[in-house]
Amino acid sequence: DTEVTQTPKHLVMGMTNKKSLKCEQHMGHRAMYWYKQKAKKPPELMFVYSYEKLSINESVPSRFSPECPNSSLLNLHLHALQPEDSALYLCASSQEGTVGYGYTFGSGTRLTVV
Amino acid sequence: KNEVEQSPQNLTAQEGEFITINCSYSVGISALHWLQQHPGGGIVSLFMLSSGKKKHGRLIATINIQEKHSSLHITASHPRDSAVYICAFRQGAQKLVFGQGTRLTINP
């Protein structure tokens, strides 16, 4: 299995809703990432988990809450989002501990906040 | 000034043409990534290279570490090559620094 699987592919939520994005990989990668991408812009890093511990939080608002239940799963819990949070949310994974390894990206969840 | 600059930002070509996308960076790096993103879709990693040249099918990537420059070439371009191509490098242990991307359109 050489994929990163993200669910759902599309999500529409109201500003008072609580929802979660899910990311799964079975490549044994120990680093997992959440990125946010607005239209026609490069991805922006949100969070990095390394060996199931949060290692980077790029000053993301608390309405986004990451969770790494085990080495294969990464969740992003969403609560009280704003319309400007509408974007493509990408998950990625990589080997940890060396710069010699590449990244594998998921196909993303397109989030619309109404 | 961005740490990674790509050119051109947009490129339209006819099917069959030879395509070159350039990436220049301003810091020392150990490896550079070329990524492909189709409209509305996820990102596919095309190449990771630290020296010389790599080839995969019709795609060729080159890098000159001393010049801090990399190029992505597509031979015999096809409409299915239409996508955004992004170069990126790893900063520190885990963070990727992305270029702004080159939007490529291949017309039949």
XYZ file of C-alpha atoms in Angstrom:
222
model
C 0.000 0.000 0.000
C 1.660 3.210 -1.180
C -1.173 5.653 -0.685
C -2.400 8.265 1.696
C -6.191 8.026 1.922
C -8.251 11.032 2.948
C -11.932 11.039 3.801
C -14.299 12.609 3.064
C -13.381 13.984 -0.370
C -15.881 16.827 -0.012
C -17.411 18.388 3.087
C -19.891 21.217 3.505
C -20.391 22.402 7.061
C -22.077 25.242 8.868
C -20.203 27.584 11.154
C -21.688 25.928 14.254
C -20.986 22.363 13.190
C -18.328 19.983 14.447
C -16.755 17.691 11.877
C -13.573 15.680 11.425
C -11.239 14.990 8.520
C -9.486 11.647 8.428
C -6.154 10.595 6.931
C -4.724 7.080 6.806
C -1.475 5.547 5.554
C 0.006 2.076 5.860
C 3.498 2.720 4.551
C 5.094 2.811 7.979
C 5.761 6.527 7.673
C 6.277 8.099 11.090
C 5.786 11.740 10.076
C 2.322 12.968 9.075
C 1.259 16.447 8.011
C -1.807 18.598 7.543
C -1.694 21.319 4.885
C -4.266 23.930 3.907
C -4.419 25.099 0.307
C -6.411 28.032 -1.031
C -7.171 28.335 -4.732
C -4.150 29.063 -6.929
C -1.798 29.155 -3.926
C 0.791 26.646 -2.718
C -0.050 24.499 0.310
C 0.493 26.009 3.748
C 1.720 23.792 6.535
C -0.627 23.534 9.515
C 0.592 20.661 11.710
C 3.276 17.982 11.795
C 3.157 14.808 13.839
C 6.343 12.864 14.390
C 6.110 9.442 16.002
C 2.519 10.278 17.002
C 3.543 13.441 18.844
C 2.736 16.956 17.663
C 6.044 18.483 16.625
C 4.981 21.555 14.642
C 1.919 23.794 14.998
C 2.179 26.697 12.598
C 0.142 29.032 14.830
C -3.103 27.492 13.628
C -6.321 28.786 15.284
C -7.717 26.519 17.990
C -10.856 25.835 15.942
C -8.609 23.321 14.176
C -7.593 20.460 16.469
C -5.297 17.688 15.226
C -5.134 14.201 16.639
C -2.892 11.237 15.909
C -4.473 8.152 17.504
C -1.818 5.786 16.117
C 1.015 5.677 13.614
C -1.342 5.113 10.658
C -4.080 7.626 11.398
C -4.277 11.388 11.508
C -7.433 13.350 12.217
C -8.270 17.024 11.992
C -11.202 18.057 14.167
C -13.075 21.141 13.045
C -15.295 23.331 15.217
C -16.811 26.793 14.775
C -15.092 27.392 11.468
C -15.360 30.576 9.431
C -16.151 30.876 5.708
C -12.520 31.878 5.089
C -11.502 28.411 6.290
C -12.978 26.987 3.088
C -10.062 25.356 1.281
C -8.519 22.077 0.170
C -7.044 20.241 3.162
C -4.213 17.932 2.269
C -2.642 15.207 4.352
C 0.866 13.921 3.666
C 3.301 11.468 5.154
C 7.025 10.800 4.976
C 9.748 8.736 6.521
C 11.145 10.368 9.602
C 14.662 11.240 10.544
C 16.328 11.824 7.209
C 16.094 14.285 4.354
C 16.556 11.533 1.825
C 12.931 10.471 1.706
C 10.085 11.923 -0.319
C 6.554 12.772 0.615
C 3.282 11.042 -0.227
C 0.214 13.248 -0.415
C -3.446 12.374 -0.213
C -6.003 13.630 -2.710
C -7.388 16.117 -0.211
C -10.693 17.071 1.369
C -12.387 20.044 -0.202
C -14.050 21.898 2.662
C -16.756 24.518 2.240
C -17.900 26.456 5.304
C -21.313 28.084 4.907
C 11.963 37.667 -2.000
C 10.646 34.106 -1.884
C 13.142 31.387 -1.101
C 11.866 29.496 -4.157
C 11.052 31.144 -7.468
C 9.446 29.325 -10.363
C 9.135 30.412 -13.958
C 7.049 30.766 -15.914
C 3.964 31.175 -13.714
C 1.714 30.129 -16.587
C 2.564 28.193 -19.718
C 0.342 27.225 -22.625
C 1.657 24.980 -25.373
C 0.482 22.729 -28.164
C 0.443 18.976 -27.877
C 3.814 17.501 -28.732
C 5.899 20.487 -27.687
C 8.923 20.217 -25.407
C 8.201 21.904 -22.078
C 10.661 23.401 -19.588
C 9.759 24.711 -16.131
C 12.442 26.366 -14.040
C 12.979 26.585 -10.288
C 15.559 28.739 -8.516
C 16.159 28.766 -4.801
C 18.217 30.983 -2.553
C 19.362 28.716 0.279
C 21.518 25.618 0.504
C 19.457 22.482 0.248
C 20.084 18.755 0.260
C 17.232 17.747 -2.047
C 14.587 19.300 -4.243
C 11.124 17.936 -4.939
C 9.015 18.291 -8.057
C 5.298 17.840 -7.473
C 2.285 17.715 -9.784
C -1.226 18.824 -8.906
C -4.195 18.339 -11.227
C -7.129 20.764 -10.936
C -9.042 20.183 -7.725
C -6.896 17.213 -6.884
C -4.210 15.942 -4.600
C -0.484 16.265 -5.102
C 1.682 13.633 -6.731
C 5.386 13.500 -6.025
C 7.250 13.303 -9.352
C 10.896 13.521 -8.375
C 13.170 14.040 -5.428
C 16.713 14.839 -6.512
C 19.884 16.032 -4.911
C 22.228 16.010 -7.909
C 22.334 15.428 -11.635
C 19.339 14.218 -13.521
C 16.405 11.845 -13.139
C 14.047 10.527 -15.805
C 10.652 8.915 -15.548
C 8.833 8.280 -18.787
C 8.498 11.615 -20.601
C 9.544 13.620 -17.564
C 13.122 14.667 -16.873
C 14.322 16.645 -13.868
C 17.747 18.204 -13.506
C 19.409 20.056 -10.685
C 22.555 22.141 -10.349
C 23.267 22.464 -6.643
C 26.050 25.033 -7.153
C 23.814 27.253 -9.304
C 20.806 26.640 -7.012
C 18.663 25.840 -10.017
C 16.488 22.967 -11.161
C 14.455 22.323 -14.291
C 11.590 20.007 -15.118
C 11.238 18.983 -18.755
C 8.348 17.247 -20.451
C 8.969 15.679 -23.840
C 6.170 15.081 -26.365
C 3.680 16.925 -24.158
C 0.087 15.720 -24.019
C -3.155 17.353 -22.803
C -3.139 15.013 -19.794
C 0.084 16.749 -18.670
C -1.993 19.866 -17.975
C -1.555 20.529 -14.262
C 0.226 22.760 -11.790
C 3.874 21.821 -11.287
C 5.451 22.813 -7.982
C 9.046 22.672 -6.826
C 9.778 22.441 -3.109
C 12.590 21.790 -0.695
C 12.729 20.562 2.856
C 13.572 23.204 5.470
C 14.767 21.731 8.716
C 13.622 18.254 9.608
C 10.066 18.348 8.396
C 8.868 21.532 6.717
C 8.502 21.786 2.930
C 8.988 25.194 1.334
C 6.949 25.415 -1.864
C 7.320 27.491 -4.980
C 4.249 29.316 -6.272
C 3.710 26.716 -8.976
C 3.625 26.752 -12.769
C 0.229 26.286 -14.346
C 0.717 24.256 -17.530
C -1.960 23.908 -20.201
C -1.386 21.640 -23.187
C -3.846 22.155 -26.020
C -4.676 19.339 -28.428
